[in-house]
Short mmCIF file of C-alpha atoms and ligand atoms in Angstrom, two decimals:
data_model
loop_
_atom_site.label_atom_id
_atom_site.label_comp_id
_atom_site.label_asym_id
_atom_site.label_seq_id
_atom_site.Cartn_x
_atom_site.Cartn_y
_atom_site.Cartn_z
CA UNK A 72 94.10 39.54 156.29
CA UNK A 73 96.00 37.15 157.97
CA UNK A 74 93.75 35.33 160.23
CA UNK A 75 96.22 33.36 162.51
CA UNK A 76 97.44 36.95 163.66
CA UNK A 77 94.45 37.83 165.50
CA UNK A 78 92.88 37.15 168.79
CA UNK A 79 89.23 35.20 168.25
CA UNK A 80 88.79 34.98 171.33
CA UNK A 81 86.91 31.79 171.43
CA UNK A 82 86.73 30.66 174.80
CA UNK A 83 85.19 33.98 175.24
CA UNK A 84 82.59 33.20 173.21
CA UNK A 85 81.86 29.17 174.21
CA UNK A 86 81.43 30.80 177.67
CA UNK A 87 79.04 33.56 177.02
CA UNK A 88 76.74 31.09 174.80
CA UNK A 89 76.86 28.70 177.47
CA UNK A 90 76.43 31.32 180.32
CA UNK A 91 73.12 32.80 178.35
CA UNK A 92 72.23 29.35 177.66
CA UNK A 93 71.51 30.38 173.68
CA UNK A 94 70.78 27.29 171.38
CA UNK A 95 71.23 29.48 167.68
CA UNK A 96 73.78 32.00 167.14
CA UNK A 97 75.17 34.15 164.47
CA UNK A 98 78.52 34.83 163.40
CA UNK A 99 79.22 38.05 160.76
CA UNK A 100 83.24 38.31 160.01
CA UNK A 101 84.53 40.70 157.04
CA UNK A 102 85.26 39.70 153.97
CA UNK A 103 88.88 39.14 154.38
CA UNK A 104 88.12 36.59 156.88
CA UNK A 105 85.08 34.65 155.58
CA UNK A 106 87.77 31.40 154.87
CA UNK A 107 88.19 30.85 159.15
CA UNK A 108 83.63 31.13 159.18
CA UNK A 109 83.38 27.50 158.72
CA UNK A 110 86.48 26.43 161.46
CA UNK A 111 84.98 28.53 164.00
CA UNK A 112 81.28 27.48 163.37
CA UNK A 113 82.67 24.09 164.06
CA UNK A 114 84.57 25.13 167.06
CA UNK A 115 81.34 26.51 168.65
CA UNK A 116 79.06 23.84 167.76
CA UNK A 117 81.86 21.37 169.18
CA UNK A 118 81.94 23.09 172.46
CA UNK A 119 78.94 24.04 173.14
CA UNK A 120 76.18 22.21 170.76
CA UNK A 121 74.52 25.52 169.42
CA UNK A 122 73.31 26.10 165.81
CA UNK A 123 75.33 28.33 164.20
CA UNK A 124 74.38 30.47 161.36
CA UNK A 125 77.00 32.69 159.18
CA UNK A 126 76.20 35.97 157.55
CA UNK A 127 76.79 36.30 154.07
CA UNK A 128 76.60 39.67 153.48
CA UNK A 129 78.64 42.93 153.89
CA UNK A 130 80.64 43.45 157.38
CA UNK A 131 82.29 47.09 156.30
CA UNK A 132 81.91 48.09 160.17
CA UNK A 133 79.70 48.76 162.95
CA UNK A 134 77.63 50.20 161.59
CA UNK A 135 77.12 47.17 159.21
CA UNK A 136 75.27 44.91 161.67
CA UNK A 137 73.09 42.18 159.87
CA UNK A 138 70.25 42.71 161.73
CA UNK A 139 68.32 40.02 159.70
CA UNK A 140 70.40 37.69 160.87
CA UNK A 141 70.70 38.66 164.02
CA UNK A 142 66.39 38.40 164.10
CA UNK A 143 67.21 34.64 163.76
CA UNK A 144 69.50 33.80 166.83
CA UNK A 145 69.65 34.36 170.15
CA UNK A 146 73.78 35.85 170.18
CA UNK A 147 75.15 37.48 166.88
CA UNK A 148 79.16 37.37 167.12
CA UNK A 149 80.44 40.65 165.22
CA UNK A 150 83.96 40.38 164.66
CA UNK A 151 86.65 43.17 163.61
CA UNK A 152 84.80 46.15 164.73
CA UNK A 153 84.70 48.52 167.87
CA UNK A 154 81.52 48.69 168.86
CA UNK A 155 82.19 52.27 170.28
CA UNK A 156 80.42 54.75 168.08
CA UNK A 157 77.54 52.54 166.44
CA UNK A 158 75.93 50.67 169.23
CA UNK A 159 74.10 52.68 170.18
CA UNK A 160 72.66 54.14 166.64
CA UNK A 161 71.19 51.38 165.54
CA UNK A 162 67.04 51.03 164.89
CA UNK A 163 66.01 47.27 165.24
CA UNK A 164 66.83 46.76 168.53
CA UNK A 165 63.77 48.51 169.80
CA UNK A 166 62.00 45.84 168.22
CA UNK A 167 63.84 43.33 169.58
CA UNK A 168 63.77 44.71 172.61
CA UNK A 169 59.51 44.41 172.67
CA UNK A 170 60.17 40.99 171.72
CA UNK A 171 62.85 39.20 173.59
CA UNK A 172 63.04 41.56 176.61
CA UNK A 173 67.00 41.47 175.51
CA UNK A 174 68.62 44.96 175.65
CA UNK A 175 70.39 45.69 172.32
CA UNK A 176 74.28 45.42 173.67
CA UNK A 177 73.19 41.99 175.10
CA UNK A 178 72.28 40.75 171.42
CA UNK A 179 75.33 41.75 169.65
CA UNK A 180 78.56 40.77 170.92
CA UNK A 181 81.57 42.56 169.37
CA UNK A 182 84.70 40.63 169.00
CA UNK A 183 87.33 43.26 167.98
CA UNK A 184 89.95 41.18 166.71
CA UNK A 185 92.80 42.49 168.41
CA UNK A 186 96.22 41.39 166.31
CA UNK A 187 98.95 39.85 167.78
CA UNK A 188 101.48 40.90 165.20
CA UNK A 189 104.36 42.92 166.11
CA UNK A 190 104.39 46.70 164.76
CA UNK A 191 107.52 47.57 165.76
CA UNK A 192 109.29 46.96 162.57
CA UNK A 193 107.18 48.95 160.62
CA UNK A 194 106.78 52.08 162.85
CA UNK A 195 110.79 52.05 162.62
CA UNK A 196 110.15 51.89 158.73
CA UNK A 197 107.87 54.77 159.14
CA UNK A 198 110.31 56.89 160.95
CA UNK A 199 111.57 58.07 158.01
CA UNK A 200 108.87 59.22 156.46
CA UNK A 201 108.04 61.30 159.48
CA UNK A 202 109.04 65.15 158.53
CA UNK A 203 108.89 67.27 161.31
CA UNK A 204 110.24 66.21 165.13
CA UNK A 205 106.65 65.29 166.45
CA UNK A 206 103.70 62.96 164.92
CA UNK A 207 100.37 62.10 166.02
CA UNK A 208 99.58 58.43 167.17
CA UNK A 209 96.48 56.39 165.93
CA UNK A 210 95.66 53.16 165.02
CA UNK A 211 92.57 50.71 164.21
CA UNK A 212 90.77 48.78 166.82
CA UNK A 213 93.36 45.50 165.59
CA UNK A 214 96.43 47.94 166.94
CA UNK A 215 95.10 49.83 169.20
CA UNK A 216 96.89 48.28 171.75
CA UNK A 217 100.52 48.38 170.28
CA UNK A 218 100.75 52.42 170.31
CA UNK A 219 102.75 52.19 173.72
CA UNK A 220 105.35 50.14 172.27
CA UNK A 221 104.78 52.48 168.75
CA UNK A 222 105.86 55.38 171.12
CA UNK A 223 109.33 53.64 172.22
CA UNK A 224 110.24 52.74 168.58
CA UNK A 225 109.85 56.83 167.78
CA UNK A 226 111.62 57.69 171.19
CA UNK A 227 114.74 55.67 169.66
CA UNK A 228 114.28 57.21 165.97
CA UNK A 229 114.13 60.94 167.73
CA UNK A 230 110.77 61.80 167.16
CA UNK A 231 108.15 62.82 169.93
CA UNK A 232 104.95 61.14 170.02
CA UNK A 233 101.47 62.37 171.03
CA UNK A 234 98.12 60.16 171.06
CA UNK A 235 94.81 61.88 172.17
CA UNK A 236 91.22 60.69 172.39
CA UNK A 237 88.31 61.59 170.57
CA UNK A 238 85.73 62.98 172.39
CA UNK A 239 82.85 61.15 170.25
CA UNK A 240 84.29 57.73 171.25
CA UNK A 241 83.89 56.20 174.35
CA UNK A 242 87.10 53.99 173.34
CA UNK A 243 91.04 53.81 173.94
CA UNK A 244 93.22 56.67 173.07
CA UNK A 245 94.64 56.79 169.92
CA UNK A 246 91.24 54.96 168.17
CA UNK A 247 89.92 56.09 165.16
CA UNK A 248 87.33 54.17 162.76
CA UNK A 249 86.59 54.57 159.25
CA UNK A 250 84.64 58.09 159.54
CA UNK A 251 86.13 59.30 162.98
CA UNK A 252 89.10 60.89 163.15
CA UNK A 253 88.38 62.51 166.13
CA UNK A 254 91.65 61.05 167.63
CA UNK A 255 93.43 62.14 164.63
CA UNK A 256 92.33 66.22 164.93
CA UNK A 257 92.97 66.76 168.62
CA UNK A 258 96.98 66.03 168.87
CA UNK A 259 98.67 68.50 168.27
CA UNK A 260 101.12 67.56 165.56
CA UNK A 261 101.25 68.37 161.65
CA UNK A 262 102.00 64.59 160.84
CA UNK A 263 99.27 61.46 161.88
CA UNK A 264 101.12 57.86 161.88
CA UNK A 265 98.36 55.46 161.03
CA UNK A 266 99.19 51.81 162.25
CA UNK A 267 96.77 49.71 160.18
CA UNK A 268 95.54 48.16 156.78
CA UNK A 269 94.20 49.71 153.77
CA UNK A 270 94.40 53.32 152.58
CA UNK A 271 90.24 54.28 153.44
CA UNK A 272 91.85 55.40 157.07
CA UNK A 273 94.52 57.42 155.87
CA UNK A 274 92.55 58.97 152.86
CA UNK A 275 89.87 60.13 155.40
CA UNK A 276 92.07 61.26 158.16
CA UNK A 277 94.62 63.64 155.75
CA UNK A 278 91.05 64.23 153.91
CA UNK A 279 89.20 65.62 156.96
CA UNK A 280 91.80 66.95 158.93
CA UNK A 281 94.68 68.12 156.85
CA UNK A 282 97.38 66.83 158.23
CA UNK A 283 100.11 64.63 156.24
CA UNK A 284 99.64 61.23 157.28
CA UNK A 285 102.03 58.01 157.19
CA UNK A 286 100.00 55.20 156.77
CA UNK A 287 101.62 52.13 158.42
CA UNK A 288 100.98 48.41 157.57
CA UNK A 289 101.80 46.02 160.25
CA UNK A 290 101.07 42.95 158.13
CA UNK A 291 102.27 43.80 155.01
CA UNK A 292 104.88 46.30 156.02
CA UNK A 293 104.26 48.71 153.67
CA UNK A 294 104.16 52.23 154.29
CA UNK A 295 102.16 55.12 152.09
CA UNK A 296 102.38 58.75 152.57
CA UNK A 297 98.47 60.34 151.45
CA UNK A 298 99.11 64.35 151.07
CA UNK A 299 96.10 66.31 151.89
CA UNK A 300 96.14 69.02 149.27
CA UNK A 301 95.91 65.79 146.59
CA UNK A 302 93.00 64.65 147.93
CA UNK A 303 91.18 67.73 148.68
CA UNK A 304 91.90 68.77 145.18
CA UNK A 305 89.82 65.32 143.54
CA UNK A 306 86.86 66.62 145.89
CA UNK A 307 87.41 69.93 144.50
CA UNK A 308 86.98 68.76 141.06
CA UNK A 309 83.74 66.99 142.10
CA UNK A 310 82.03 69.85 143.65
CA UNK A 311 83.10 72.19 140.62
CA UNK A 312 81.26 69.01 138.18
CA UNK A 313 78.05 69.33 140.80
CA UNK A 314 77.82 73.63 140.40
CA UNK A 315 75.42 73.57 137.78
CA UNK A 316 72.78 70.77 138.79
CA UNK A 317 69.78 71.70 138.96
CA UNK A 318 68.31 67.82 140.22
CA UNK A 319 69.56 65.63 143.49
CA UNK A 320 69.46 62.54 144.79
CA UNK A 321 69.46 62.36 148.57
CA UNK A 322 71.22 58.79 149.43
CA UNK A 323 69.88 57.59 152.84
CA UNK A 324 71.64 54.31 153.62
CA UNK A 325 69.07 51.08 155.80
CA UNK A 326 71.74 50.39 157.45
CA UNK A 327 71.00 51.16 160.91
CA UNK A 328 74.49 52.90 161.99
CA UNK A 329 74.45 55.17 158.87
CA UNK A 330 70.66 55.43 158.75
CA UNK A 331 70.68 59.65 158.64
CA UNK A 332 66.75 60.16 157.05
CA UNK A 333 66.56 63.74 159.35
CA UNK A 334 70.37 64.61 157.02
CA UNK A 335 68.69 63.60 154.05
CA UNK A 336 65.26 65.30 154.55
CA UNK A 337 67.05 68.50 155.38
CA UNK A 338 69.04 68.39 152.40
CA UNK A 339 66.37 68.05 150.11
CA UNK A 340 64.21 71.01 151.46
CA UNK A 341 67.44 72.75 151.21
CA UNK A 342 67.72 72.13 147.80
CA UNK A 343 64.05 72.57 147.05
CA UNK A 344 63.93 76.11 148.83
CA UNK A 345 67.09 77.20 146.40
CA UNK A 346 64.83 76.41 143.40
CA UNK A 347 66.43 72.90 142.29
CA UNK A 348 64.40 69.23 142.48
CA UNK A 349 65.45 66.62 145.33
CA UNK A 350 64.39 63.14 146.18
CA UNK A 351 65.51 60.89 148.78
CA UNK A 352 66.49 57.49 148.03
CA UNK A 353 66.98 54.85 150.34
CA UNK A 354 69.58 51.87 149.63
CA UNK A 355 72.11 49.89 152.06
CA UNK A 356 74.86 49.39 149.69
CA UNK A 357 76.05 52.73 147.48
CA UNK A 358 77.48 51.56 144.30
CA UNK A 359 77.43 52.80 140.73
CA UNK A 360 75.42 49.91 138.80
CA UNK A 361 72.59 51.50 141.53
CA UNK A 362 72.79 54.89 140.65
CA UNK A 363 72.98 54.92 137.02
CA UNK A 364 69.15 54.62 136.10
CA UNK A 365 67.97 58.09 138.13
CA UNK A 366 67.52 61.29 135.81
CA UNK A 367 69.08 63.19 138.67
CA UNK A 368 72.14 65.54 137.75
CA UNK A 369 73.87 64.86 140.90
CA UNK A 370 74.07 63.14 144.62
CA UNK A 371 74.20 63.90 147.79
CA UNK A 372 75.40 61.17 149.88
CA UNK A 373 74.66 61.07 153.66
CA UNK A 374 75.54 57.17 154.46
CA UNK A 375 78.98 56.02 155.38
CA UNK A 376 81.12 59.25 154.69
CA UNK A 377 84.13 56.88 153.67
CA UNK A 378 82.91 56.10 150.91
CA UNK A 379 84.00 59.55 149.71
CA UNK A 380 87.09 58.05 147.83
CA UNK A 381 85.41 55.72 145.90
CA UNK A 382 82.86 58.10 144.90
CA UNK A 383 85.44 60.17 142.36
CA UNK A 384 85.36 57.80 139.88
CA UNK A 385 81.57 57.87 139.47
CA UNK A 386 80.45 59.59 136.20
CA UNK A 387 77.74 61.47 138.11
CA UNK A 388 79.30 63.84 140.96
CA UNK A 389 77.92 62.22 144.62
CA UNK A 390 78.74 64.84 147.22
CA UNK A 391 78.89 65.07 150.98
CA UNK A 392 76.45 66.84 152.48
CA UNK A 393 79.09 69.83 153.16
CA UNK A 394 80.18 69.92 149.83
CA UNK A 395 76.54 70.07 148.58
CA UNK A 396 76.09 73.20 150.89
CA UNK A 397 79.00 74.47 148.92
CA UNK A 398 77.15 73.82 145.75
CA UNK A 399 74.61 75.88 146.89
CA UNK A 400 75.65 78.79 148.31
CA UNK A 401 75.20 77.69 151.97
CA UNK A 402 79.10 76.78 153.10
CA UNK A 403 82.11 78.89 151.48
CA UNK A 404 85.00 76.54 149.97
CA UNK A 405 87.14 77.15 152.90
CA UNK A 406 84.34 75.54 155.15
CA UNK A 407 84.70 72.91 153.82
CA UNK A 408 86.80 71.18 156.50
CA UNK A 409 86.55 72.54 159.39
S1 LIG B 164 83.44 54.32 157.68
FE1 LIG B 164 81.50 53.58 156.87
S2 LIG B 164 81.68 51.33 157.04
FE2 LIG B 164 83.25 52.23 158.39
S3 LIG B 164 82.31 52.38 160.37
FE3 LIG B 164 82.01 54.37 159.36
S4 LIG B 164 79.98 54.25 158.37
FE4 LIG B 164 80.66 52.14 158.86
#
C-alpha cells in the first residue's frame, strides 16, 4: 500500500481524543501499513499528550477488531475498514458496556482510509477488457468515492454503467467488502468492474455471483480478468475430495465479527444425524500448520468465507458450509450459488 495516498484523517482523530478527554488510546492499521504506526503514534501523542498503544496483530477487516487491545484504552482507532456490516456483530462490547457505561460504536472509531489516488487511468485501461456494452460498478471502502468519476471514464469508452446497493449494508452504493457482494449481485449487468487492490474481492465476487469480473488496481494499475467457471471448478474439485468423509471439523472463528457458534453447532448435528462424527473447534486465525494435527477427514469452515481461495491448496478439503450440505445430500450442486 502506498500510505501517502490515503486520507488519515488526523485532525479527526486529535479532536475526538481531546473532545472525549481519553488519556490511552489504541491504534490497529493492516499490515500493509504497519511502517506509518510509529509517525502517527507520535503525531497523536504530540497533539494531544495521550498514551498510545499499537496493535500487533491481524487487521484482515472489521470483523478483525482487537478487542484485547481495545480492553486497554479508552478510543481504539481502526483504520482501512467500513465499519458497516461488523459493528454491530461483535461480542465484547456488552462487557464493556457493564463496565465503562461506553456504547460499543463510541469505543471503536473506524477510520476508512479513503485514497486520494486518481482511478481514472485505470478504469480507461479496464475498458477494454469490458465485453459486453454494460458493466456493474463496485469498489472497496478506499474507492468508494471515485465511482462517479469511474462512470464518466466508461461514458467516453461507450460502455453503460450501473452501481446498486446492497441491501445488507447500511453503506454507499457501489460498496462491497471481502464477503459481501451484495452490491455486486443486484446490478443488472453480466460484467462487475472492481476498483481496488488484491484479487480476494474479485475471486469472491465472480465466485459467489457468477459474473465475469475486471478487477481494477488504482495503485498499481494493473488489471486481472477472474472467470467464474475457473473458480467454481477448484471448489468443485474440493467438494468431490470431501464426498467420502465420514469425520468433520466444524471451524468457529473468536473473532467477534465471524464468531458463527449457532452455524457451527448446526452443522455438526447435521452431520451427526447423517451418521458421520463432528466436532467444533474454535480458533481466530484459520491456517494449515493449525489444522494438520486433527484425525478429522475433512472441514467445514464457518469463519471469514474469504478465506475460501486460500483454502484449495490445503491437503485436507475445508468446505463452506453450503458446500458441506452438498456433501451430504442436503443442497444439490446447482445450489450451490444461489
Ligand atoms: S472477508 Fe473475512 S476478513 Fe474480510 S471483512 Fe469479511 S470476514 Fe472479515
Amino acid at each position: 500500500m502506498e500510505q501517502r495516498s490515503y486520507e488519515f484523517e488526523l485532525d479527526r482523530i486529535a479532536a475526538l481524543i481531546r473532545e472525549r478527554g481519553a488519556t490511552r488510546v489504541g491504534l490497529q492499521l493492516p499490515d500493509g501499513l504497519t511502517s506509518v504506526a510509529v509517525s502517527i503514534a507520535d503525531e497523536i501523542v504530540q497533539e494531544t499528550g495521550a498514551e498510545v498503544i499499537i496493535s500487533g496483530n491481524s487487521c484482515y477487516g472489521a470483523c478483525d477488531i482487537d478487542e484485547k487491545l481495545e480492553c486497554m484504552v479508552e478510543l481504539l482507532f481502526h483504520f482501512g475498514h467500513s465499519s458497516a456490516l461488523f459493528a454491530q456483530r461483535r461480542i465484547l462490547p456488552a462487557i464493556r458496556d457493564a463496565t465503562t457505561g461506553l456504547r460499543p460504536d463510541e469505543n471503536v472509531i473506524f477510520i476508512e482510509l479513503r485514497s486520494t489516488i486518481d482511478v481514472k487511468p485505470v478504469v480507461e485501461k479496464a475498458a477494454a477488457e469490458i465485453i459486453g456494452e454494460c458493466v456493474g460498478l463496485v469498489a472497496t471502502i478506499q474507492h468508494v468515492h471515485e465511482l462517479e468519476s469511474a462512470i464518466e471514464v466508461l461514458k467516453q469508452a461507450g460502455k453503460a454503467a450501473s452501481i446498486s446497493k446492497s441491501l445488507r449494508l447500511d453503506a454507499a452504493p457501489g460498496l462491497v467488502l471481502g464477503c459481501e457482494f451484495g452490491a455486486a449481485r443486484a446490478v443488472r449487468c453480466d460484467e462487475v468492474l472492481f476498483i481496488g487492490s488484491g484479487g480476494f474481492h474479485p475471486a469472491g465476487i465472480a465466485l459467489y455471483t457468477g459474473k465475469r469480473v475486471i478487477a481494477a488496481d488504482p495503485f498499481t494499475r494493473q488489471v486481472r480478468v477472474f472467470e467464474p467457471d475457473e473458480l467454481r471448478k477448484k471448489r468443485y474439485m474440493v467438494i468431490a475430495r470431501a464426498l467420502d468423509a465420514q469425520s468433520f471439523g466444524v471451524l468457529v472463528g473468536t473473532k467477534s465479527g465471524q464468531y458463527k457458534l449457532a452455524d457451527a453447532l448446526a452443522v455438526q448435528r447435521t452431520a451427526l444425524a447423517k451418521g458421520r462424527n463432528a466436532y467444533v473447534i474454535a480458533l481466530d486465525e484459520i491456517c494449515e500448520e493449525k489444522l494438520l494435527g486433527y484425525a478429522v477427514d475433512a472441514f467445514v469452515n464457518t469463519a471469514c468465507p474469504r478465506l475460501v481461495e486460500d483454502l484449495v491448496a490445503f491437503k485436507k478439503p475445508v468446505l463452506t458450509i453450503a458446500e458441506f450440505e452438498v456433501v451430504l445430500g442436503e443442497r444439490s450442486w446447482d445450489e450451490l450459488w444461489p
